[in-house]
XYZ file of C-alpha atoms in Angstrom:
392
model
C 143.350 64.882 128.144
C 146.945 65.848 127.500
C 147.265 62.897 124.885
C 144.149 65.073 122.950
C 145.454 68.015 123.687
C 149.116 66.889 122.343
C 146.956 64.896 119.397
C 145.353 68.716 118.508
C 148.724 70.632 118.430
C 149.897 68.404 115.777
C 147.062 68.672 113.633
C 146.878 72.037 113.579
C 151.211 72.844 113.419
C 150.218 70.066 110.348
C 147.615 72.475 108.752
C 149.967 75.415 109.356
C 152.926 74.116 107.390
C 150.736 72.458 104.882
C 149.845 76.005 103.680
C 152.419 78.085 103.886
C 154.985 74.716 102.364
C 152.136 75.045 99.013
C 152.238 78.527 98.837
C 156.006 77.970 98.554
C 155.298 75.193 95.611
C 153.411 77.289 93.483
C 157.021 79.054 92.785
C 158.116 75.916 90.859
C 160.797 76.159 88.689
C 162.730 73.095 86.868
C 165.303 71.166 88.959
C 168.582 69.729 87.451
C 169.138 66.692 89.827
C 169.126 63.078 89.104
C 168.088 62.611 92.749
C 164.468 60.455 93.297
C 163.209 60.729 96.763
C 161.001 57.847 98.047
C 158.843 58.288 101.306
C 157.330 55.502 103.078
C 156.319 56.305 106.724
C 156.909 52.683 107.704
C 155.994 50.330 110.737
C 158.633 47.386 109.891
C 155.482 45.090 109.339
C 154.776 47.811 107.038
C 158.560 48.255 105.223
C 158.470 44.623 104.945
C 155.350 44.465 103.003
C 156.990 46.985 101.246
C 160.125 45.544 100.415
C 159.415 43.624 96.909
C 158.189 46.822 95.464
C 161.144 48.553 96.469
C 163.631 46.593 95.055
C 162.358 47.807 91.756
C 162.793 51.849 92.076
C 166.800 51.076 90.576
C 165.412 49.028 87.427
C 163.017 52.242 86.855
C 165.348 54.975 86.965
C 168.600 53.253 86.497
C 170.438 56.668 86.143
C 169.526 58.002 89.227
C 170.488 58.024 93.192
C 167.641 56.822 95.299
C 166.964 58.243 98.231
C 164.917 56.828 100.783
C 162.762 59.239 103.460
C 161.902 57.438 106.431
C 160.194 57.843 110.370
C 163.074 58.106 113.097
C 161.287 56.652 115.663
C 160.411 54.002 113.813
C 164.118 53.134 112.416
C 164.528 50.933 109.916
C 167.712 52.542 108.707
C 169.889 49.824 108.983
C 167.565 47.340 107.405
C 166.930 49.449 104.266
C 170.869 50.036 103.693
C 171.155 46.660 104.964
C 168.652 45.845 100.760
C 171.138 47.714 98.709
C 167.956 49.113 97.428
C 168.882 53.155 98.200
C 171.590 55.009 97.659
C 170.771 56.431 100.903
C 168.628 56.531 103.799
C 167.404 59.654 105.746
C 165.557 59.174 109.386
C 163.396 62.360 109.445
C 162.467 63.255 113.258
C 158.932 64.638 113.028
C 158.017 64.790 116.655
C 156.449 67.868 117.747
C 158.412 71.171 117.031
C 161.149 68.941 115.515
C 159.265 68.741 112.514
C 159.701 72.075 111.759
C 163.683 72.261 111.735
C 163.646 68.312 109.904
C 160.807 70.414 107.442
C 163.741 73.246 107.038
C 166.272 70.859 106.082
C 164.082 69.103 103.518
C 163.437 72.596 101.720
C 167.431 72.234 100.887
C 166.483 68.991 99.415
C 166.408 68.722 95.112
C 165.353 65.703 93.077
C 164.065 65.170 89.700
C 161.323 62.826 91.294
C 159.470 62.750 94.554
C 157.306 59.400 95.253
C 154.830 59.323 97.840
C 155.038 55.104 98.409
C 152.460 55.720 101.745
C 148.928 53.374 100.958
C 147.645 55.820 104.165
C 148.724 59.117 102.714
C 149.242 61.431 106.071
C 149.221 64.979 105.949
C 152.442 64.925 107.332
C 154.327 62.898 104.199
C 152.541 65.182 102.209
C 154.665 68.200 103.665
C 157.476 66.473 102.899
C 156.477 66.268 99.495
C 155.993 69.882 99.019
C 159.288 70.964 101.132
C 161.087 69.239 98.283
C 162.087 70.744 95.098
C 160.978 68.094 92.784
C 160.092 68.552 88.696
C 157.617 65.614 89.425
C 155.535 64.516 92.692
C 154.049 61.306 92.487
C 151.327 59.530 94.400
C 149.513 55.678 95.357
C 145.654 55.874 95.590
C 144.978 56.429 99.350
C 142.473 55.293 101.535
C 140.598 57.362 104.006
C 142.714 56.118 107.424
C 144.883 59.312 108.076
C 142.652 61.908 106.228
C 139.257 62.664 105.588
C 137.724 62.877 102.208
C 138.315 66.930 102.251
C 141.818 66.686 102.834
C 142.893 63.838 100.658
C 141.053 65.823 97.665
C 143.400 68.623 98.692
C 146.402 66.263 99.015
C 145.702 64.985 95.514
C 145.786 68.396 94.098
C 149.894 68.507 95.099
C 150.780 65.593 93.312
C 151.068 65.294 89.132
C 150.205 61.972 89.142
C 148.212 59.922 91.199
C 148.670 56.077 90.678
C 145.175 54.044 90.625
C 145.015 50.672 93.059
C 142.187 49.177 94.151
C 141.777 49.572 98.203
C 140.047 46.695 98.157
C 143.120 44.805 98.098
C 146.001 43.251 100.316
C 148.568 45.375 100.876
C 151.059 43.422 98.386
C 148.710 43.258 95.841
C 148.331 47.191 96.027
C 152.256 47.614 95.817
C 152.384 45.962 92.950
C 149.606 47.857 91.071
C 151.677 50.984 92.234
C 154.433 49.420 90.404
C 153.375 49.009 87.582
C 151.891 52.094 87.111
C 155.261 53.685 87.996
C 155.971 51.540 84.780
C 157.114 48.233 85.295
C 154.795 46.554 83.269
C 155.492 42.602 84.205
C 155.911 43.072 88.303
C 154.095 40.668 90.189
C 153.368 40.837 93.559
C 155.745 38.507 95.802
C 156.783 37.470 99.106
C 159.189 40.041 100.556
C 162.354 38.995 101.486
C 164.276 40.011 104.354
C 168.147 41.017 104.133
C 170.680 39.061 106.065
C 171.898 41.338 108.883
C 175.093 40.697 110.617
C 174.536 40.651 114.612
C 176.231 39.450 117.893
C 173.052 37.895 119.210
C 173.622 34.004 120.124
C 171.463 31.533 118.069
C 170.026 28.436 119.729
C 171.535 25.428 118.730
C 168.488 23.023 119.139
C 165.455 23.390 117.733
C 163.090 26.619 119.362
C 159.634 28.947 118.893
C 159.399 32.172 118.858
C 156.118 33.970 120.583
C 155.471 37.793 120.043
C 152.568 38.773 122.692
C 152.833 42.266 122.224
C 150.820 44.460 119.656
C 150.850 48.016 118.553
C 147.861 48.548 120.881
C 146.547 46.602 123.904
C 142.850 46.047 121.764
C 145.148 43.445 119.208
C 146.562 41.482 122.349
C 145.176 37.681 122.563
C 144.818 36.545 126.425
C 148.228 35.829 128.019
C 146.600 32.599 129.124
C 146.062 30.975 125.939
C 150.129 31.826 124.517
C 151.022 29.965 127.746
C 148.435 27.144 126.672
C 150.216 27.204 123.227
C 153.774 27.284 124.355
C 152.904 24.349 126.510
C 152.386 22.213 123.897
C 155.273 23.564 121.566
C 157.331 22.521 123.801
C 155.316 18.750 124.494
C 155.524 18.250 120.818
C 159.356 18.542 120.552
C 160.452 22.111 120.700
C 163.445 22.227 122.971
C 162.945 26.196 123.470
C 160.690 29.025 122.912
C 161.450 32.324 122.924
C 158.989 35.414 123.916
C 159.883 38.755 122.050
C 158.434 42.053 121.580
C 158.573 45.393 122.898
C 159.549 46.369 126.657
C 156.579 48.173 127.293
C 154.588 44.752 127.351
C 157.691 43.016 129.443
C 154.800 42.028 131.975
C 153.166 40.586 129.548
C 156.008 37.986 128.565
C 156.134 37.415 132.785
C 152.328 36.871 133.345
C 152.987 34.263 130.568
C 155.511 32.093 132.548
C 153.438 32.936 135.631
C 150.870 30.740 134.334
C 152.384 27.742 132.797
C 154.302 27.655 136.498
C 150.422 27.973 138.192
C 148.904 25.533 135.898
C 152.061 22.670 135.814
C 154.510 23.569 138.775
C 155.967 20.423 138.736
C 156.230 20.417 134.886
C 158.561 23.889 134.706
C 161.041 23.765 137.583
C 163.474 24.590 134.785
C 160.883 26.687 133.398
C 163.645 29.657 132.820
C 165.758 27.059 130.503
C 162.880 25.898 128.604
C 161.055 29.529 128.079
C 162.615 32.930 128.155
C 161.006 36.401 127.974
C 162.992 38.715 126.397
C 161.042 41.173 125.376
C 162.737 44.755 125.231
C 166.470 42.722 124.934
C 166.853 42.563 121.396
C 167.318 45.371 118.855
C 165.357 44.786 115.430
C 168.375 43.418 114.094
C 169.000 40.639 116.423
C 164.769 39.692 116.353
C 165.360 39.420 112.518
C 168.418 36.785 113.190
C 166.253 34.685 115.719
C 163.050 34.949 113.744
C 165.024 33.612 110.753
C 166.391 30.556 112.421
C 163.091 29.677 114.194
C 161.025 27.072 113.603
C 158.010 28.724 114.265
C 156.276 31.810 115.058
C 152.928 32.494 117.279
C 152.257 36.235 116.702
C 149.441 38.674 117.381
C 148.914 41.080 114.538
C 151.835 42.907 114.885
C 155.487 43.229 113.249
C 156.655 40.244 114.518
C 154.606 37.981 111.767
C 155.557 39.999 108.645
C 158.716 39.842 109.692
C 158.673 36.040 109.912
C 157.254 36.105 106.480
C 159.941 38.053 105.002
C 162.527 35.479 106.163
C 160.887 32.654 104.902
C 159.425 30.901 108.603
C 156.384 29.486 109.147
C 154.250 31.404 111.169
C 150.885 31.403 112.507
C 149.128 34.938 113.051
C 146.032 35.881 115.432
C 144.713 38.535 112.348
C 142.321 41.811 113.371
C 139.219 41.082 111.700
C 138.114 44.873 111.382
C 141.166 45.563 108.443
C 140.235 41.885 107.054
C 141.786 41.508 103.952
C 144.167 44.490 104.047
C 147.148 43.015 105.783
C 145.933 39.363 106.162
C 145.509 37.185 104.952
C 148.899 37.403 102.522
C 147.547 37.248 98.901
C 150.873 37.278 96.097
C 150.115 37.185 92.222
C 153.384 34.446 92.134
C 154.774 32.149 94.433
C 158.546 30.874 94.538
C 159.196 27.397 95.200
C 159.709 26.375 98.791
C 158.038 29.808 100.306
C 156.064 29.681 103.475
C 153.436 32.156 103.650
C 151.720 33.025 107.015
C 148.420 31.197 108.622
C 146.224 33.808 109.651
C 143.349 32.985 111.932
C 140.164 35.156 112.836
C 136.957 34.213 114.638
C 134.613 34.021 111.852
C 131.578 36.736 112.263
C 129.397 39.097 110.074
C 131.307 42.089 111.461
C 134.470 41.338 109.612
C 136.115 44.752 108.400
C 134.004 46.920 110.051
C 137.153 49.156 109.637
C 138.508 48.259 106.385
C 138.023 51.699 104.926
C 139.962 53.022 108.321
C 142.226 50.799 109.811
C 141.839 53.431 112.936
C 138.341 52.958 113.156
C 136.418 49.757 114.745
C 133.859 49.666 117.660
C 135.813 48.522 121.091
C 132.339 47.804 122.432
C 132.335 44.613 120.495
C 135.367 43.374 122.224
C 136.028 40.884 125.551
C 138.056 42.468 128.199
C 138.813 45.142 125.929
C 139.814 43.024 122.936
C 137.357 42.714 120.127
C 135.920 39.614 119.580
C 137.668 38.626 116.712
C 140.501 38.203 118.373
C 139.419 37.250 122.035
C 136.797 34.269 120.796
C 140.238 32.314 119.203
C 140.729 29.694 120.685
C 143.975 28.488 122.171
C 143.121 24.662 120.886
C 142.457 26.467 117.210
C 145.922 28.056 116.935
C 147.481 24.732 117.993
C 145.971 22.746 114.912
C 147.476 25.549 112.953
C 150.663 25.237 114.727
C 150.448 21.496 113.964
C 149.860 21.608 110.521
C 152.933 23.702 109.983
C 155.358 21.352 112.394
């Protein structure tokens, strides 16, 4: 009730702002900046699907400062200066009322260009947009997930160009269509790539896995069970260590994990703690990057963690939501360099695959097993093991 209730507040501050912030764009008047202001509301799954396309905003407008708008509270600040891709980077904290002073300071804001990088245009970018005194506002092709059909023909109406893409497509494939409407012509759609980011975090020496358990909801979780069934052969097959990051909210999960393997083989993992560590909620993003880099493999749900391990080049295997099929996995590039390693995406194969793909909020739960949906909880722990193989 109070999540609604907090859910409603939003949504109508939102519609508030909207209006009165276009009201207050209809006074337009030319701006003499060579500022271009880039927003991408970002996951860092998200930013790093993101990241080949935005290498490209300096070749576009070489003669102007980039700045890139960004979610605090989901901080990728030190990443993006990390590219050398902005001239700067501004966290905006939108959370409740706070939105209204970060709204404020963005009226202060002038550029010559305003882009609008979000695939899921949100009502609340699009404020952003009009609190900033741009000549030109610029906009991808948006799908349906944050707005309904009403609203997005509204949000279109702000913008002086809208850049075709077909939804249909993977997210990198999309980004690159964006591109090259922006105007490079020969872009090609690519495996991101990762900055290195300098960190105190302690690498392991001998060969180790990485596991990320965790999700952005509960419904993408696979069954604690099976990761320990998979770590318990990583570790047969000649992995000295494994590794179990993530979030702290899902710390228990990482502990039901080693729970198991010590229920199934107690005799196997007395050293259990030297072999397998949870350490999820111990590592900022920076320090995940490091270890995910230096891995030898990853075992991911659908989550951050496995576009992450694709952006620094490590093989991964991914258990993929079937009801956005196609949208985020599996990776599809228009050119490959030599020596890449793209992710292995698995999915239990049935007719109901993206039953959300026009709303990556939108699938039926009832369809799932113990809350998961069955394209994720019919995967087998044996099938993500002859995926795992075939990478080792």
């Amino acid at each position: 009730m109070k999540e609604s209730l907090k859910r409603n507040f939003s949504k109508g501050l939102n519609e508030v702002l909207f209006q009165i912030l276009r009201l207050r764009a209809l006074r337009k008047k030319y701006i003499k900046s060579n500022y271009v202001y880039v927003i991408r509301f970002a996951h860092i799954g998200d930013f790093c699907l993101w990241l080949d396309s935005a290498k490209e905003f300096k070749k576009i407008f070489p003669k102007h400062k980039i700045v890139f708008l960004t979610y605090k509270y989901k901080n990728v600040k030190k990443i993006a200066e990390a590219t050398g891709y902005f001239d700067k980077v501004i966290c905006l904290d939108t959370e409740g009322f706070k939105r209204i002073k970060t709204i404020k300071r963005a009226c202060h804001f002038k550029g010559d260009v305003i882009i609008n990088f979000n695939p899921s245009r949100s009502i609340l970018s699009d404020l952003f947009v009009l609190a900033i005194q741009a000549n030109t506002r610029i906009a991808q092709k948006s799908d349906l997930s944050e707005m309904g059909s009403k609203q997005l023909k509204r949000s279109d109406s702000i913008y002086d160009k809208i850049i075709d893409c077909d939804l249909n497509q993977m997210e990198l494939i999309k980004n690159a269509e964006f591109m090259r409407g922006l105007g490079v012509e020969e872009f090609k759609a690519r495996l991101p790539q990762l900055p290195d980011i300098s960190c105190n975090i302690e690498v392991p020496e001998r060969k180790y896995a990485i596991v990320f358990p965790d999700a952005d909801a509960s419904i993408q979780i696979w069954n604690f069970k099976n990761f320990a069934r998979v770590i318990e052969h990583l570790l047969s097959e000649g992995i000295d260590r494994c590794l179990i990051l993530g979030s702290g909210k899902y710390r228990e999960l990482g502990n039901r994990i080693l729970e198991e393997m010590k229920k199934v083989s107690p005799n196997k993992y007395v050293d259990l703690e030297q072999k397998c560590s949870n350490m999820m909620g111990e590592t900022t993003l920076e320090e995940c990057i490091k270890l995910v880099r230096h891995a030898v493999i990853v075992i991911s749900n659908d989550t951050g963690g496995a576009h992450i391990a694709a952006a620094c080049n490590t093989p991964c295997v991914v258990l993929a939501a079937g009801w956005n099929r196609g949208r985020f996995f599996p990776y599809k590039v228009e050119e490959q360099r030599p020596g890449e390693s793209m992710p292995v995406d698995i999915v239990a194969t049935l007719p109901c695959l993206g039953c959300g793909i026009e709303n990556i909020n939108r699938f039926d739960p009832e369809c799932g097993i113990g809350g998961v949906p069955r394209c994720i909880s019919m995967n087998t722990a044996e099938e993500i093991i002859e995926k795992v193989d075939k990478l080792l």
